[in-house]
């Protein structure tokens, strides 16, 4: 009785590979905003990005086949922005602004392709590095993470029965919808998908985003994934990331230059973008140090995205700072996006609702929460703490301190130097699970 | 990015209707066994079957569109046994026996079609009756029930969002798989699908049966659904039903003839089938009365299928009877199929395991358990107690007493007469939910 569509089936089985990255827009929106700035202001800087698996107990090189990893990375290198995608980038408005991307940047994107990669195995891990112009290596971050994470999911699901797989996804869908129902009870919620980098898989992220759209309506304010924003008529969400202060600090060289780097980023950003994009990421070298040294005009910005302290603690710290600067927090925006899930979203919402404008970026626990869903024993679906960070700029080591020492990256001697410059105030060790 | 298969989509939307019954084999196996006996021994008896909705609070005529109901019933009347189906019925072995169906019966089936129906509305319910030769009206029972139940499900799901539907089925799959995992922990379990008549829908029953096959392996001994047995290479399971003693009692007319009818059925059945099919259904007019009057040779039969007392009580009663007759219950089989679900299956299994051979028929709670699954408020997916019973034979009223007075059917005056003949011993009122 079952109808098999032979053409589709033949087509599916004839793929050279089942691609993970299918478009250069399958990346986070902030990469494009940063890229435009990097190209305009720092076109000659060379930056190396490297994959870092903080979950060292998971031996990725034992789990993921090197041939498959190379095939996916090579496939991604073959992708170009399509005409449709470039027309959409040029013609769509982002954060209420038309022509966010300049015509010369769009023309440059038309020629863009991901640069070479260097892959080797060491101690059961993959050493995956991208060296070259910052304007190109930066764009590897999201596809590299998405590829490694999805290959790991696929390995965990290989050779499982058809119904076991059906039940796995059925349970994951039921679980996510339970979360949607809880979130739908928060009337003024504003939330967006931030789950591209650590997603279980492309198709699963797409299901999650479309489910949020149906289940949360206007409370879903968008997605960081540019492709999914385009395909689902959602807002593309995101501003900037740690790589900007990290590279600028690395390039500065002197202690004074390092100390000034976070604020130079803010000036660059304000001059280029302004408006609703004025969201500061305060924790690259510790939030306390950042706020202590911040210029008064930063209090005019729209808001902050705290990314490594516990959310309520981080929010209270920033609200105190706004009040010191004579600003009303109710006119300001806080964006929480560090390992959020429904419990912490609810608690944060209830704590701050009415005191400050709030928005949530929901990542790994949206697009990769399969805990309790597999009808077979496996740890291969537990998310791991995998990042792709800039490690040097023009040959100088790059450092991130973070508010959580477990999230710091860089050479230990350099970390020590940065700690001397920025201090250690307010930094709190916490387990990093995602 | 989504690939739409235009041909399949066009095909799906071009259906005159989305059929519920797609094959005359989409029925319970016992209907075919009984049909062969009816045709051989009672070819001229006329019997009327009628739909009875015991869940009177559910006003089916308000829920189900009459035009859709007629279209589905008419569609079922247009179906014939296909060549493949008849070849399979003739060539397959059932209960270890080849040629279960005689060549002349198979040839007669080739010409079979469902007879006319009479449909009208009264008090918010449908009065759906099938009058005509018993050899034809009997075959309406299962398709009529499947059609009404699935139309009710469809009405509850109409105009729901795509993701709401996806989540509904995801939750139902997750729920069923949770049950499968519990059942898989019972090492000597023997269970079969008995869920055709009250299924949520055809496709859902198929998913459930295939999921049981993958999840329970050999512990799934088969399905009562002939089509699904054929398509999935499973054993077709079932023997006989209440309509046999009900019709024979109705035809008998005298009190003595009524009292003898249940045993006449057993003789007819033994003479025609024998072997593993020697399963007696003891409760048509009360199990206590049936066992009290049963002939000694019945103790040589394979087993019983108690169908209306609580399972442990019913089993103990039958085991006592076997012991009185000097038989070892460990060589006998009990089949439990009345409203079973995982809790009662586990309890019954643990109670009887090692004392008697056990088998379970899992019906409504297998193929229609959507409690807690809908992401929207609805009572339209709760199963109802819908049956299709013989109401008269050659113009004489038919009666079922059952061990549970709530499951009795027939005219009150006739029920009173049957109670005088069989007595009321051991009958226990219990809520009928499915």
Short mmCIF file of N, CA and C in Angstrom, two decimals, chain A residues 9-96:
data_model
loop_
_atom_site.label_atom_id
_atom_site.label_comp_id
_atom_site.label_asym_id
_atom_site.label_seq_id
_atom_site.Cartn_x
_atom_site.Cartn_y
_atom_site.Cartn_z
N UNK A 9 13.33 9.17 -4.57
CA UNK A 9 14.22 8.22 -3.91
C UNK A 9 15.53 8.06 -4.68
N UNK A 10 15.42 7.95 -6.00
CA UNK A 10 16.62 7.82 -6.82
C UNK A 10 17.49 9.07 -6.69
N UNK A 11 16.81 10.22 -6.69
CA UNK A 11 17.54 11.47 -6.55
C UNK A 11 18.31 11.50 -5.22
N UNK A 12 17.62 11.13 -4.15
CA UNK A 12 18.27 11.18 -2.83
C UNK A 12 19.47 10.25 -2.75
N UNK A 13 19.34 9.08 -3.35
CA UNK A 13 20.42 8.12 -3.24
C UNK A 13 21.56 8.41 -4.21
N UNK A 14 21.32 9.33 -5.14
CA UNK A 14 22.36 9.65 -6.11
C UNK A 14 23.25 10.80 -5.69
N UNK A 15 22.98 11.38 -4.52
CA UNK A 15 23.83 12.48 -4.06
C UNK A 15 25.25 12.01 -3.87
N UNK A 16 26.18 12.91 -4.25
CA UNK A 16 27.57 12.63 -3.98
C UNK A 16 27.76 12.53 -2.46
N UNK A 17 27.12 13.44 -1.78
CA UNK A 17 27.05 13.34 -0.32
C UNK A 17 25.77 14.03 0.11
N UNK A 18 25.35 13.76 1.35
CA UNK A 18 24.19 14.44 1.90
C UNK A 18 24.72 15.71 2.55
N UNK A 19 24.56 16.85 1.90
CA UNK A 19 25.27 18.04 2.36
C UNK A 19 24.75 18.55 3.69
N UNK A 20 25.64 19.10 4.48
CA UNK A 20 25.26 19.72 5.75
C UNK A 20 25.08 21.21 5.54
N UNK A 21 26.05 21.84 4.90
CA UNK A 21 25.92 23.26 4.58
C UNK A 21 25.49 23.35 3.12
N UNK A 22 24.35 23.98 2.92
CA UNK A 22 23.74 24.00 1.59
C UNK A 22 23.75 25.39 0.97
N UNK A 23 24.21 26.37 1.73
CA UNK A 23 24.18 27.75 1.25
C UNK A 23 25.15 28.55 2.11
N UNK A 24 25.78 29.56 1.53
CA UNK A 24 26.64 30.43 2.34
C UNK A 24 25.80 31.33 3.25
N UNK A 25 24.50 31.42 3.01
CA UNK A 25 23.63 32.13 3.94
C UNK A 25 23.31 31.29 5.17
N UNK A 26 23.66 29.99 5.13
CA UNK A 26 23.42 29.13 6.29
C UNK A 26 24.49 29.44 7.34
N UNK A 27 24.46 30.66 7.83
CA UNK A 27 25.43 31.15 8.81
C UNK A 27 24.72 32.16 9.70
N UNK A 28 25.41 32.66 10.73
CA UNK A 28 24.78 33.64 11.60
C UNK A 28 24.87 35.03 10.99
N UNK A 29 23.79 35.78 11.17
CA UNK A 29 23.70 37.11 10.57
C UNK A 29 24.86 38.00 11.00
N UNK A 30 25.30 37.86 12.28
CA UNK A 30 26.36 38.76 12.73
C UNK A 30 27.65 38.58 11.95
N UNK A 31 27.86 37.40 11.36
CA UNK A 31 29.06 37.20 10.56
C UNK A 31 29.06 38.16 9.36
N UNK A 32 27.90 38.37 8.76
CA UNK A 32 27.84 39.25 7.59
C UNK A 32 28.04 40.72 8.00
N UNK A 33 27.43 41.11 9.13
CA UNK A 33 27.62 42.49 9.61
C UNK A 33 29.09 42.72 9.93
N UNK A 34 29.70 41.77 10.65
CA UNK A 34 31.11 41.92 11.00
C UNK A 34 31.98 41.90 9.74
N UNK A 35 31.60 41.03 8.81
CA UNK A 35 32.42 40.89 7.61
C UNK A 35 32.48 42.21 6.84
N UNK A 36 31.32 42.87 6.75
CA UNK A 36 31.32 44.14 6.03
C UNK A 36 32.25 45.14 6.71
N UNK A 37 32.26 45.13 8.05
CA UNK A 37 33.14 46.05 8.77
C UNK A 37 34.61 45.65 8.61
N UNK A 38 34.87 44.38 8.73
CA UNK A 38 36.25 43.90 8.59
C UNK A 38 36.80 44.29 7.21
N UNK A 39 35.98 44.05 6.21
CA UNK A 39 36.45 44.33 4.84
C UNK A 39 36.71 45.82 4.65
N UNK A 40 35.85 46.66 5.29
CA UNK A 40 36.05 48.10 5.10
C UNK A 40 37.24 48.61 5.90
N UNK A 41 37.39 48.16 7.15
CA UNK A 41 38.37 48.77 8.05
C UNK A 41 39.66 47.96 8.20
N UNK A 42 39.57 46.64 8.03
CA UNK A 42 40.74 45.80 8.28
C UNK A 42 40.96 44.80 7.15
N UNK A 43 40.96 45.28 5.90
CA UNK A 43 40.98 44.33 4.77
C UNK A 43 42.27 43.53 4.68
N UNK A 44 43.34 43.99 5.30
CA UNK A 44 44.62 43.31 5.12
C UNK A 44 45.02 42.45 6.32
N UNK A 45 44.20 42.45 7.36
CA UNK A 45 44.54 41.66 8.55
C UNK A 45 44.37 40.17 8.24
N UNK A 46 45.36 39.42 8.68
CA UNK A 46 45.25 37.97 8.56
C UNK A 46 44.87 37.40 9.91
N UNK A 47 43.93 36.49 9.94
CA UNK A 47 43.47 35.93 11.21
C UNK A 47 43.31 34.42 11.06
N UNK A 48 43.75 33.72 12.09
CA UNK A 48 43.59 32.26 12.08
C UNK A 48 42.48 31.88 13.04
N UNK A 49 41.55 31.08 12.56
CA UNK A 49 40.49 30.51 13.40
C UNK A 49 40.80 29.04 13.62
N UNK A 50 40.44 28.54 14.81
CA UNK A 50 40.68 27.12 15.10
C UNK A 50 39.50 26.53 15.86
N UNK A 51 39.24 25.30 15.55
CA UNK A 51 38.19 24.56 16.25
C UNK A 51 38.73 24.18 17.62
N UNK A 52 37.93 24.40 18.67
CA UNK A 52 38.32 24.02 20.02
C UNK A 52 37.19 23.21 20.64
N UNK A 53 37.49 21.96 20.96
CA UNK A 53 36.50 21.11 21.62
C UNK A 53 36.78 21.12 23.12
N UNK A 54 35.94 21.88 23.84
CA UNK A 54 36.13 21.95 25.29
C UNK A 54 35.70 20.65 25.98
N UNK A 55 34.87 19.87 25.29
CA UNK A 55 34.42 18.58 25.85
C UNK A 55 35.43 17.51 25.47
N UNK A 56 36.58 17.57 26.14
CA UNK A 56 37.70 16.74 25.70
C UNK A 56 37.43 15.24 25.85
N UNK A 57 36.48 14.88 26.71
CA UNK A 57 36.18 13.46 26.87
C UNK A 57 35.57 12.86 25.61
N UNK A 58 34.99 13.71 24.77
CA UNK A 58 34.45 13.22 23.50
C UNK A 58 35.57 13.29 22.47
N UNK A 59 36.04 12.10 22.06
CA UNK A 59 37.16 12.03 21.12
C UNK A 59 36.61 12.09 19.70
N UNK A 60 36.50 13.32 19.19
CA UNK A 60 35.82 13.53 17.91
C UNK A 60 36.47 12.75 16.77
N UNK A 61 37.79 12.60 16.82
CA UNK A 61 38.46 11.92 15.71
C UNK A 61 38.15 10.43 15.69
N UNK A 62 37.69 9.90 16.84
CA UNK A 62 37.28 8.50 16.87
C UNK A 62 35.83 8.33 16.40
N UNK A 63 35.07 9.41 16.48
CA UNK A 63 33.63 9.34 16.19
C UNK A 63 33.34 9.69 14.74
N UNK A 64 34.05 10.69 14.23
CA UNK A 64 33.76 11.22 12.90
C UNK A 64 34.81 10.74 11.91
N UNK A 65 34.35 10.21 10.80
CA UNK A 65 35.25 9.73 9.76
C UNK A 65 35.94 10.92 9.07
N UNK A 66 37.26 10.83 8.94
CA UNK A 66 37.99 11.96 8.37
C UNK A 66 37.58 12.21 6.91
N UNK A 67 37.35 11.14 6.17
CA UNK A 67 36.94 11.30 4.78
C UNK A 67 35.62 12.04 4.65
N UNK A 68 34.68 11.70 5.54
CA UNK A 68 33.39 12.39 5.51
C UNK A 68 33.54 13.86 5.90
N UNK A 69 34.38 14.11 6.88
CA UNK A 69 34.60 15.50 7.30
C UNK A 69 35.21 16.32 6.17
N UNK A 70 36.21 15.75 5.51
CA UNK A 70 36.82 16.47 4.38
C UNK A 70 35.81 16.69 3.26
N UNK A 71 34.99 15.68 3.00
CA UNK A 71 34.01 15.82 1.91
C UNK A 71 33.02 16.95 2.21
N UNK A 72 32.61 17.08 3.49
CA UNK A 72 31.67 18.15 3.83
C UNK A 72 32.35 19.51 3.78
N UNK A 73 33.57 19.58 4.27
CA UNK A 73 34.29 20.86 4.21
C UNK A 73 34.55 21.26 2.76
N UNK A 74 34.93 20.28 1.93
CA UNK A 74 35.16 20.58 0.51
C UNK A 74 33.87 21.02 -0.17
N UNK A 75 32.78 20.35 0.19
CA UNK A 75 31.48 20.74 -0.38
C UNK A 75 31.17 22.19 -0.04
N UNK A 76 31.40 22.57 1.22
CA UNK A 76 31.13 23.95 1.63
C UNK A 76 31.99 24.93 0.84
N UNK A 77 33.22 24.53 0.56
CA UNK A 77 34.11 25.42 -0.21
C UNK A 77 33.62 25.61 -1.65
N UNK A 78 32.82 24.69 -2.12
CA UNK A 78 32.32 24.81 -3.50
C UNK A 78 31.09 25.68 -3.63
N UNK A 79 30.53 26.10 -2.49
CA UNK A 79 29.28 26.88 -2.54
C UNK A 79 29.57 28.36 -2.75
N UNK A 80 28.75 28.99 -3.57
CA UNK A 80 28.81 30.45 -3.74
C UNK A 80 27.46 31.04 -3.35
N UNK A 81 27.46 32.33 -3.06
CA UNK A 81 26.18 33.02 -2.88
C UNK A 81 25.45 32.98 -4.22
N UNK A 82 24.19 32.62 -4.19
CA UNK A 82 23.42 32.60 -5.44
C UNK A 82 22.87 33.99 -5.73
N UNK A 83 22.42 34.16 -6.96
CA UNK A 83 21.85 35.46 -7.35
C UNK A 83 20.68 35.81 -6.45
N UNK A 84 19.81 34.86 -6.19
CA UNK A 84 18.65 35.12 -5.35
C UNK A 84 19.07 35.61 -3.97
N UNK A 85 20.10 34.95 -3.43
CA UNK A 85 20.55 35.31 -2.09
C UNK A 85 21.12 36.73 -2.04
N UNK A 86 21.89 37.07 -3.05
CA UNK A 86 22.50 38.42 -3.08
C UNK A 86 21.43 39.49 -3.28
N UNK A 87 20.46 39.19 -4.13
CA UNK A 87 19.37 40.15 -4.35
C UNK A 87 18.60 40.37 -3.05
N UNK A 88 18.41 39.28 -2.30
CA UNK A 88 17.68 39.40 -1.03
C UNK A 88 18.49 40.21 -0.01
N UNK A 89 19.80 39.93 0.07
CA UNK A 89 20.65 40.69 1.00
C UNK A 89 20.62 42.18 0.66
N UNK A 90 20.62 42.47 -0.64
CA UNK A 90 20.64 43.87 -1.07
C UNK A 90 19.28 44.54 -0.87
N UNK A 91 18.22 43.79 -1.08
CA UNK A 91 16.88 44.39 -1.12
C UNK A 91 16.11 44.30 0.17
N UNK A 92 16.48 43.38 1.05
CA UNK A 92 15.73 43.21 2.30
C UNK A 92 16.14 44.30 3.29
N UNK A 93 15.23 44.61 4.21
CA UNK A 93 15.65 45.52 5.28
C UNK A 93 15.95 44.70 6.53
N UNK A 94 16.99 45.14 7.24
CA UNK A 94 17.43 44.46 8.47
C UNK A 94 17.38 45.46 9.61
N UNK A 95 16.80 45.07 10.71
CA UNK A 95 16.67 45.97 11.86
C UNK A 95 16.08 47.31 11.42
N UNK A 96 15.09 47.22 10.53
CA UNK A 96 14.39 48.44 10.10
C UNK A 96 15.16 49.32 9.14
#
